PDB file of C-alpha atoms in Angstrom:
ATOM      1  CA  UNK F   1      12.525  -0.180 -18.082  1.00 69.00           C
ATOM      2  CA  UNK F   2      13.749   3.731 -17.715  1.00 79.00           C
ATOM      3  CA  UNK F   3      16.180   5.351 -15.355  1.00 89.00           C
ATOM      4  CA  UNK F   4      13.478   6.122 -13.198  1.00 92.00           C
ATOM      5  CA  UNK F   5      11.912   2.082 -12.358  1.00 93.00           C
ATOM      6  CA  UNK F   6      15.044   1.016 -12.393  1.00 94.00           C
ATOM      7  CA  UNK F   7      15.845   3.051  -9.323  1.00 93.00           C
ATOM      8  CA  UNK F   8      12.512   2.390  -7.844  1.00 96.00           C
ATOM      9  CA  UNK F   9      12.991  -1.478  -8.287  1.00 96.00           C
ATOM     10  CA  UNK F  10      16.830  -0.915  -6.514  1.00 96.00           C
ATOM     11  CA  UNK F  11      15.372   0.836  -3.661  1.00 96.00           C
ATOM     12  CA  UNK F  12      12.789  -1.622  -3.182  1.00 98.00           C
ATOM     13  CA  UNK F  13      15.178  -4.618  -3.137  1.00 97.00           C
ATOM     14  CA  UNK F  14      17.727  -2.641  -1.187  1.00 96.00           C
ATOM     15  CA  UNK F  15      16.304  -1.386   1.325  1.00 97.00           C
ATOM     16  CA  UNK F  16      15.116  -3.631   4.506  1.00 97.00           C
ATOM     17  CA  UNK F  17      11.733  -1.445   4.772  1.00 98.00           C
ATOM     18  CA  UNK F  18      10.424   0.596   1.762  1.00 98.00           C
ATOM     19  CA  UNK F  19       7.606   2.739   2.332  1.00 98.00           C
ATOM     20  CA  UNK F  20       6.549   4.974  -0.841  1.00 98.00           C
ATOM     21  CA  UNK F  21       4.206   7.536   0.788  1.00 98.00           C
ATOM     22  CA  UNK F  22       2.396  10.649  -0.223  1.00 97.00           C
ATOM     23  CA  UNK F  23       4.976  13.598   1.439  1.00 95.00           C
ATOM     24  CA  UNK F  24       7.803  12.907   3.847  1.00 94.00           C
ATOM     25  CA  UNK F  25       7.894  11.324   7.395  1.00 95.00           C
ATOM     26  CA  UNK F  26       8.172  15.109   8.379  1.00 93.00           C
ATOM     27  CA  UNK F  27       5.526  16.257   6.672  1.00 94.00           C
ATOM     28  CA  UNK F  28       3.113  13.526   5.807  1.00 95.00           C
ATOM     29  CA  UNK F  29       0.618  14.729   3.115  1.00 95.00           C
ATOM     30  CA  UNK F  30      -2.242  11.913   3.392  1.00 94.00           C
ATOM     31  CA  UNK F  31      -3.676  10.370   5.606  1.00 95.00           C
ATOM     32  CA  UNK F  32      -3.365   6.599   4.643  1.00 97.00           C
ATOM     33  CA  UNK F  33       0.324   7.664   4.439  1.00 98.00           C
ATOM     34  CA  UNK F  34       0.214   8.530   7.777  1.00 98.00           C
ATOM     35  CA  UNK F  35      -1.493   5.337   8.587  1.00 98.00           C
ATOM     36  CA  UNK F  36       1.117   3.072   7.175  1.00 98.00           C
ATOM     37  CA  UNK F  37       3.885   4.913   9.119  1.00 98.00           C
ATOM     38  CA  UNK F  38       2.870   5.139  12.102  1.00 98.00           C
ATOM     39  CA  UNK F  39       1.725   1.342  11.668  1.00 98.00           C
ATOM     40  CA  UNK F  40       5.736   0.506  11.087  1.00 98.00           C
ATOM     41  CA  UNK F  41       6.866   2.970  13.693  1.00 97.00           C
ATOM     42  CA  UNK F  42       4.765   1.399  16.496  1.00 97.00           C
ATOM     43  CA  UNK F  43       6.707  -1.966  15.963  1.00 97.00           C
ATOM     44  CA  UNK F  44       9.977  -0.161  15.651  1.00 96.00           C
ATOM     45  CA  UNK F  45      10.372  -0.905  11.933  1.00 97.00           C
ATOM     46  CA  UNK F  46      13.542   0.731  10.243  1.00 96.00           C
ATOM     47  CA  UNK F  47      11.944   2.483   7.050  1.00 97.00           C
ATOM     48  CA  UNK F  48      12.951   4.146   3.786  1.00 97.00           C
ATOM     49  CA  UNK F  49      10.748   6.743   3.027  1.00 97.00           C
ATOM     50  CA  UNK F  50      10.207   7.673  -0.875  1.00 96.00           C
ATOM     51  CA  UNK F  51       7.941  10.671  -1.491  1.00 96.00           C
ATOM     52  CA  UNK F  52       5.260  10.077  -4.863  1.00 96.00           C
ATOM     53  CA  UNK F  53       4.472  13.608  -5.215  1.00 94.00           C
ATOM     54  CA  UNK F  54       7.221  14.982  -6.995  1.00 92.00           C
ATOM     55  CA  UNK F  55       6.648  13.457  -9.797  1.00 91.00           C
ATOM     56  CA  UNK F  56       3.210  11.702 -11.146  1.00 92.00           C
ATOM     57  CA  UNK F  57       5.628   9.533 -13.417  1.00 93.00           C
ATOM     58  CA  UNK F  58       7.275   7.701  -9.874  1.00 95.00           C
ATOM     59  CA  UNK F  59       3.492   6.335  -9.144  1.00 95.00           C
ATOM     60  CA  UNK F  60       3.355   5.032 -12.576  1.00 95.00           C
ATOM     61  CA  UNK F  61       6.852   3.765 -12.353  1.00 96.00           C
ATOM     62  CA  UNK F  62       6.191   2.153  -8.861  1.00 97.00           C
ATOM     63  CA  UNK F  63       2.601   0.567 -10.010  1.00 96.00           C
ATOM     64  CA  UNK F  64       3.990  -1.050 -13.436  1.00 95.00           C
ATOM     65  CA  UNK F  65       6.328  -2.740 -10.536  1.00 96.00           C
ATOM     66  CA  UNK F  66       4.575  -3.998  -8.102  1.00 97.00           C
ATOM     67  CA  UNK F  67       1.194  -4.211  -9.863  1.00 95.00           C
ATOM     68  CA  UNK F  68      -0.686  -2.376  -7.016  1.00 96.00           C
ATOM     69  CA  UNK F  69      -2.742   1.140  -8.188  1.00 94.00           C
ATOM     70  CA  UNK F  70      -2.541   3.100  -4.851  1.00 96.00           C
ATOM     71  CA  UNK F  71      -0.292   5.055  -2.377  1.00 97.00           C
ATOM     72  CA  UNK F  72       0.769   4.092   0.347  1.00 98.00           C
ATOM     73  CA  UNK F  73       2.895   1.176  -0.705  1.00 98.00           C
ATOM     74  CA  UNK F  74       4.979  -0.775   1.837  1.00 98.00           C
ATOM     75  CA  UNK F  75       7.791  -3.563   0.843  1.00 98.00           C
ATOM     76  CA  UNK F  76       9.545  -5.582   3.190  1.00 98.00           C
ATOM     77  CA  UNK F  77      12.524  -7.529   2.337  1.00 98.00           C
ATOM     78  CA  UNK F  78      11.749  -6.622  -0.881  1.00 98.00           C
ATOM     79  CA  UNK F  79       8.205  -7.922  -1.206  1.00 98.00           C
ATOM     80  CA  UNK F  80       4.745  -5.968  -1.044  1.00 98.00           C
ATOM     81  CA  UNK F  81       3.125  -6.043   2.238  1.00 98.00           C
ATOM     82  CA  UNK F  82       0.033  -3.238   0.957  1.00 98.00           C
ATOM     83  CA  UNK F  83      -1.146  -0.471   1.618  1.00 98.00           C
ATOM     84  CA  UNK F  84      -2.640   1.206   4.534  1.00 98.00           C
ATOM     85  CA  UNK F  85      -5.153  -0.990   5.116  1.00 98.00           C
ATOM     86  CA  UNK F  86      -2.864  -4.030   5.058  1.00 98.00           C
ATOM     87  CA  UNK F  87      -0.160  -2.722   7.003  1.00 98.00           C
ATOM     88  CA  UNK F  88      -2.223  -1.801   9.694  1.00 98.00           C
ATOM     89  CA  UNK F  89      -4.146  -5.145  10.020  1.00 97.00           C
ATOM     90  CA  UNK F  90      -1.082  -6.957  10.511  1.00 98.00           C
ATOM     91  CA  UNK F  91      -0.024  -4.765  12.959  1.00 98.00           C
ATOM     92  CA  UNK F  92      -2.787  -5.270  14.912  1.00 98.00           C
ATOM     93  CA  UNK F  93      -2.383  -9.409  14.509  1.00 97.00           C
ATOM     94  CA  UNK F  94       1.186  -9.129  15.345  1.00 98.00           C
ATOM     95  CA  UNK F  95       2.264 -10.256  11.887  1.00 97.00           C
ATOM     96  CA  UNK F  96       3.873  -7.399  11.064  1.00 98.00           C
ATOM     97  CA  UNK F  97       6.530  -8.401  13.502  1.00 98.00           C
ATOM     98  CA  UNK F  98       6.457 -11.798  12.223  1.00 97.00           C
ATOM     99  CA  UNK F  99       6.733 -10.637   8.605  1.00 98.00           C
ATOM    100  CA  UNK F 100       9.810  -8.326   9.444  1.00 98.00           C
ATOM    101  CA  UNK F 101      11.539 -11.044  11.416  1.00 97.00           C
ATOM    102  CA  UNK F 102      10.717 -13.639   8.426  1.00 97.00           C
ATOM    103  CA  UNK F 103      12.291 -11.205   5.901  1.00 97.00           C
ATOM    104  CA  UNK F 104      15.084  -9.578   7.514  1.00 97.00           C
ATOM    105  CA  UNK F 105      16.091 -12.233  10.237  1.00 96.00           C
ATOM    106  CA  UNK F 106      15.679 -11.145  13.344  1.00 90.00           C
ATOM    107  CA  UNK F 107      18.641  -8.242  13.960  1.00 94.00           C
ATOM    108  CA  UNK F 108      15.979  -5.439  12.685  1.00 95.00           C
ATOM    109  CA  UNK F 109      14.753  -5.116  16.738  1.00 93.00           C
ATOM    110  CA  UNK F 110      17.946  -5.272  18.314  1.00 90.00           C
ATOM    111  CA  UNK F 111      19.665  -1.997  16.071  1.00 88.00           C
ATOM    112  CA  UNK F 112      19.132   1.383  16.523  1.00 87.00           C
ATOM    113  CA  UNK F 113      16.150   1.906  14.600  1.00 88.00           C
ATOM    114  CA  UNK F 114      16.642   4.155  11.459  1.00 91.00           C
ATOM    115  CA  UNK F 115      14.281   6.393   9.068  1.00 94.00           C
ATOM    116  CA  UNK F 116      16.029   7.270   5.932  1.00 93.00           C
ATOM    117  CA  UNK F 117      14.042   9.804   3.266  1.00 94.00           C
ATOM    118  CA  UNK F 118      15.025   8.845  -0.450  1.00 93.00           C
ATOM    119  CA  UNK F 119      14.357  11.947  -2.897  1.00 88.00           C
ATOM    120  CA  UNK F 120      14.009  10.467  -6.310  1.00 88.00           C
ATOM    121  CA  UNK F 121      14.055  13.809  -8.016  1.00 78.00           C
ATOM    122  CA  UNK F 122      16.001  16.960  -7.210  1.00 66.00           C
ATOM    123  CA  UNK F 123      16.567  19.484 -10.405  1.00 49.00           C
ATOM    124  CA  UNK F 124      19.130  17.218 -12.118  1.00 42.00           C
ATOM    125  CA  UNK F 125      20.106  14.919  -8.839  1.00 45.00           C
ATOM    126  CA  UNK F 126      18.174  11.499  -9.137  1.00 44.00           C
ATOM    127  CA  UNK F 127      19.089  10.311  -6.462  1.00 51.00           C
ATOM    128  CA  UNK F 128      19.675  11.534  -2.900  1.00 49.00           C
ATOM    129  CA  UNK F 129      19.818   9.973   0.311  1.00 54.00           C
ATOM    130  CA  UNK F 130      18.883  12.291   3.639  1.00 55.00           C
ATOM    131  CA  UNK F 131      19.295  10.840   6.893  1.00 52.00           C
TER     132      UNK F 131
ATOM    133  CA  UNK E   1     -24.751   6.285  -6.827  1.00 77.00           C
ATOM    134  CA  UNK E   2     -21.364   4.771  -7.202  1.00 92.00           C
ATOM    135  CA  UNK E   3     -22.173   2.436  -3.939  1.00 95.00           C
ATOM    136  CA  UNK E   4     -24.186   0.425  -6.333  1.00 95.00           C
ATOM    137  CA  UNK E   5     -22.084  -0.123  -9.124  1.00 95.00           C
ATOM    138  CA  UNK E   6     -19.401  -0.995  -6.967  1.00 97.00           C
ATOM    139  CA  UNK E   7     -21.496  -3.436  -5.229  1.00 97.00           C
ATOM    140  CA  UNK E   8     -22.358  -4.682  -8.542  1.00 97.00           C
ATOM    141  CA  UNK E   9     -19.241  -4.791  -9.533  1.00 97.00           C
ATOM    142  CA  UNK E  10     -17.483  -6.826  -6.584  1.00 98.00           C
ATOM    143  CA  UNK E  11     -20.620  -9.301  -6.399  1.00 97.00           C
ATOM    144  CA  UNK E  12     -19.522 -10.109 -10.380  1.00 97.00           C
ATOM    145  CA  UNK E  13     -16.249 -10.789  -9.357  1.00 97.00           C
ATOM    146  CA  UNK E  14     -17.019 -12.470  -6.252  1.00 97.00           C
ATOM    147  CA  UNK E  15     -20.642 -14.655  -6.822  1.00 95.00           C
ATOM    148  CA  UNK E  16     -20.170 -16.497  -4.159  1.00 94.00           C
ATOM    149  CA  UNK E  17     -19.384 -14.319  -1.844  1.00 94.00           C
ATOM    150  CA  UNK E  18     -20.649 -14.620   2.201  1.00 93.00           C
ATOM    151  CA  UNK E  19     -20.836 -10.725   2.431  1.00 96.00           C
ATOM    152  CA  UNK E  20     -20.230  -7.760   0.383  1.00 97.00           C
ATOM    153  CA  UNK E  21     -20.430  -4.933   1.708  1.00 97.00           C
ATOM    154  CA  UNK E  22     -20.001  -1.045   0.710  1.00 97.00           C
ATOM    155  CA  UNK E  23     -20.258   2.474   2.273  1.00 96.00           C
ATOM    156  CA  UNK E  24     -19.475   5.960   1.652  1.00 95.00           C
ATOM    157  CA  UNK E  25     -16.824   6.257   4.621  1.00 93.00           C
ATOM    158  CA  UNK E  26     -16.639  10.181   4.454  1.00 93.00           C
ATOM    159  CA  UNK E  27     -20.213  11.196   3.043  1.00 92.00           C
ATOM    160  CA  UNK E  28     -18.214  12.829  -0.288  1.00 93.00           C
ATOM    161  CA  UNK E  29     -19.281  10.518  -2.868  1.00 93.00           C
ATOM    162  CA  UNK E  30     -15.878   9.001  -3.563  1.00 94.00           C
ATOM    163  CA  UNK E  31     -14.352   7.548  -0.905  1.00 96.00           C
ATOM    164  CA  UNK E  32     -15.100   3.807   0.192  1.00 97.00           C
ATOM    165  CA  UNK E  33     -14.947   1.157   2.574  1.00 97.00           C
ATOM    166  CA  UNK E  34     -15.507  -2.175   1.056  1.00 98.00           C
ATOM    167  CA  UNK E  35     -15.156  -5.514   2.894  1.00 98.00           C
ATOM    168  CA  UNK E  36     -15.534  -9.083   1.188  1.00 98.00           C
ATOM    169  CA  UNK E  37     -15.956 -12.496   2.711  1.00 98.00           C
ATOM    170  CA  UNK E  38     -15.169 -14.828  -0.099  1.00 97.00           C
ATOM    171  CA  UNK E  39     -12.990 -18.839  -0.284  1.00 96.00           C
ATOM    172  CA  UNK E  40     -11.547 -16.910  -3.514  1.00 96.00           C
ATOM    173  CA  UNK E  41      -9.373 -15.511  -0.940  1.00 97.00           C
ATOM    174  CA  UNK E  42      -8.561 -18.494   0.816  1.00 97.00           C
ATOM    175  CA  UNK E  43      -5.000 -19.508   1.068  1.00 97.00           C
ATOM    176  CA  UNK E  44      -3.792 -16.326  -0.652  1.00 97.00           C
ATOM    177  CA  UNK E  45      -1.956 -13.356   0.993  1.00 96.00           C
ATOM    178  CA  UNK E  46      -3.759 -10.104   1.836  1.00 97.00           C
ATOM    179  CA  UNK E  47      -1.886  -8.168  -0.818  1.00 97.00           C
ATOM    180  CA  UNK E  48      -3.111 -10.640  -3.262  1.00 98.00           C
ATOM    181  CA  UNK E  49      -6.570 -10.826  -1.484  1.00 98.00           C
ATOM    182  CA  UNK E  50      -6.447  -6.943  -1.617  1.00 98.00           C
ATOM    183  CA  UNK E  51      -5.224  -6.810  -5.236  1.00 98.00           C
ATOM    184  CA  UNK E  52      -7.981  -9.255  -6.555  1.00 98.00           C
ATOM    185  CA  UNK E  53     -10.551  -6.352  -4.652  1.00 98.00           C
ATOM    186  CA  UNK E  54      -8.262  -3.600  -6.955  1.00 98.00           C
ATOM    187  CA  UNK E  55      -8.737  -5.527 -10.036  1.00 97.00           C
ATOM    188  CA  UNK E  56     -12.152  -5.530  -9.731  1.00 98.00           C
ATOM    189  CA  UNK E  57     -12.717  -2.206  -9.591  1.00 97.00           C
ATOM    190  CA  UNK E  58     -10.170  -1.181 -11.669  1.00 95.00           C
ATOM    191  CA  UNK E  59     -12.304   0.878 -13.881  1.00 95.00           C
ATOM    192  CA  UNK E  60     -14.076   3.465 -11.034  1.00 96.00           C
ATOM    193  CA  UNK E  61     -10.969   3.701 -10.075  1.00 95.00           C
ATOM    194  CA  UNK E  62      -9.021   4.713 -12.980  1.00 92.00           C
ATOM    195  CA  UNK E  63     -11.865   7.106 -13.869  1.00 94.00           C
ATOM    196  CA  UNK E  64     -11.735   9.040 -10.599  1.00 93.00           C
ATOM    197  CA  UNK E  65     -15.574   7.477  -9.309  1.00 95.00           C
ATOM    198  CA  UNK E  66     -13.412   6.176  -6.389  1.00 96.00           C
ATOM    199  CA  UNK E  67     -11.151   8.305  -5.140  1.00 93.00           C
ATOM    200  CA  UNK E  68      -9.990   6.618  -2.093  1.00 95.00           C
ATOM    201  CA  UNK E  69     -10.515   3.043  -1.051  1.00 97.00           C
ATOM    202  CA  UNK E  70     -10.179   1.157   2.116  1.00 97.00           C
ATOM    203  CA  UNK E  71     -10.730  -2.891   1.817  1.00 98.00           C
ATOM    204  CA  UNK E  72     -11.296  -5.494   4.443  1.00 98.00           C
ATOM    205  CA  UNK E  73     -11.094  -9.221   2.798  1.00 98.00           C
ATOM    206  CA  UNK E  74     -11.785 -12.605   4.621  1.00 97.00           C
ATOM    207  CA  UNK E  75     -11.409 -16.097   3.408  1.00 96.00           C
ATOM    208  CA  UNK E  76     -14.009 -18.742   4.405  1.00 95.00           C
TER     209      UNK E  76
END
């Protein structure tokens, strides 16, 4: 596997919430993006935010994966939830809380809730985290 | 009209389906709403509900025919 899956497949086991979106939280370039977000911000999610548009070759990277073609992607725990439509059904069943307190025990609702942004590539730095 | 082959192409993969359904959500030609009602997606997780839907139509949407695609699956 390259550099570049590698890091995708850390940040996807790392992180408690991984959402790999089209733009930023901050400036959100599609709308199922958008979707998916605001889906895991309504339950009070913590989420790691990795933009795909930098580079195409992170989408290719981050479908040979997790073996699903489109953007937005959302792991929890480590696992795929889906996509847009996906997240947001099970936010509107309630088992998107379920599936977060399943994965990550229960603590995720008491702490401060946190959204991290992940830049993949920046001329030369892979890897940069931006609170 | 790509509605069609999709339809086509999700009854193949689904024969015994309940309901298949497509539509042209925006009115551009390339972005779809598809919902299935099938007991191939009993017992399995959406993602994998969802991802049998993406294999399917794997080839429209390699080629660009669907640009955008919401999906709504249901067991039986």
């Amino acid at each position: 596997m390259s550099d570049l899956g590698e890091r995708i497949k850390e940040i996807i086991d790392s992180e408690p919430v991984a959402l790999f979106m089209k733009g930023t939280p901050d400036f959100i370039a599609c709308g199922n993006s958008a979707r998916a977000l605001e889906a895991l911000r309504a339950v009070g999610a913590p989420v790691t935010a990795i933009d795909v548009l930098p580079d195409p070759q992170i989408r290719a990277e981050l479908t040979s994966v997790s073996g699903w073609p489109t953007i937005p992607q959302v792991f929890i725990g480590g696992e795929l939830v889906g996509g847009a439509d996906i997240t947001e059904e099970l936010y509107e069943s309630g088992e998107l809380v379920s599936t977060l307190d399943e994965r990550l025990g229960s603590g995720w609702r008491e702490a401060a809730r946190q959204e991290k942004v992940i830049d993949l590539v920046e001329g030369g730095q892979p890897f940069r985290i931006v609170s | 009209m790509a509605t069609g082959q999709i339809e086509v192409l999700l009854r193949q993969a689904f024969p015994a389906a309940l309901d298949v359904a497509v539509a042209d959500r925006t009115g551009t030609g390339d972005h779809f709403q598809v919902s299935v009602t099938s007991e191939r997606f009993n017992g399995l997780a959406l993602v994998d509900q969802h991802k049998l839907v993406y294999d399917a139509l794997s080839e429209l949407l390699e080629d660009g025919t669907i640009h955008e695609l919401r999906i709504r699956t249901k067991g039986t």
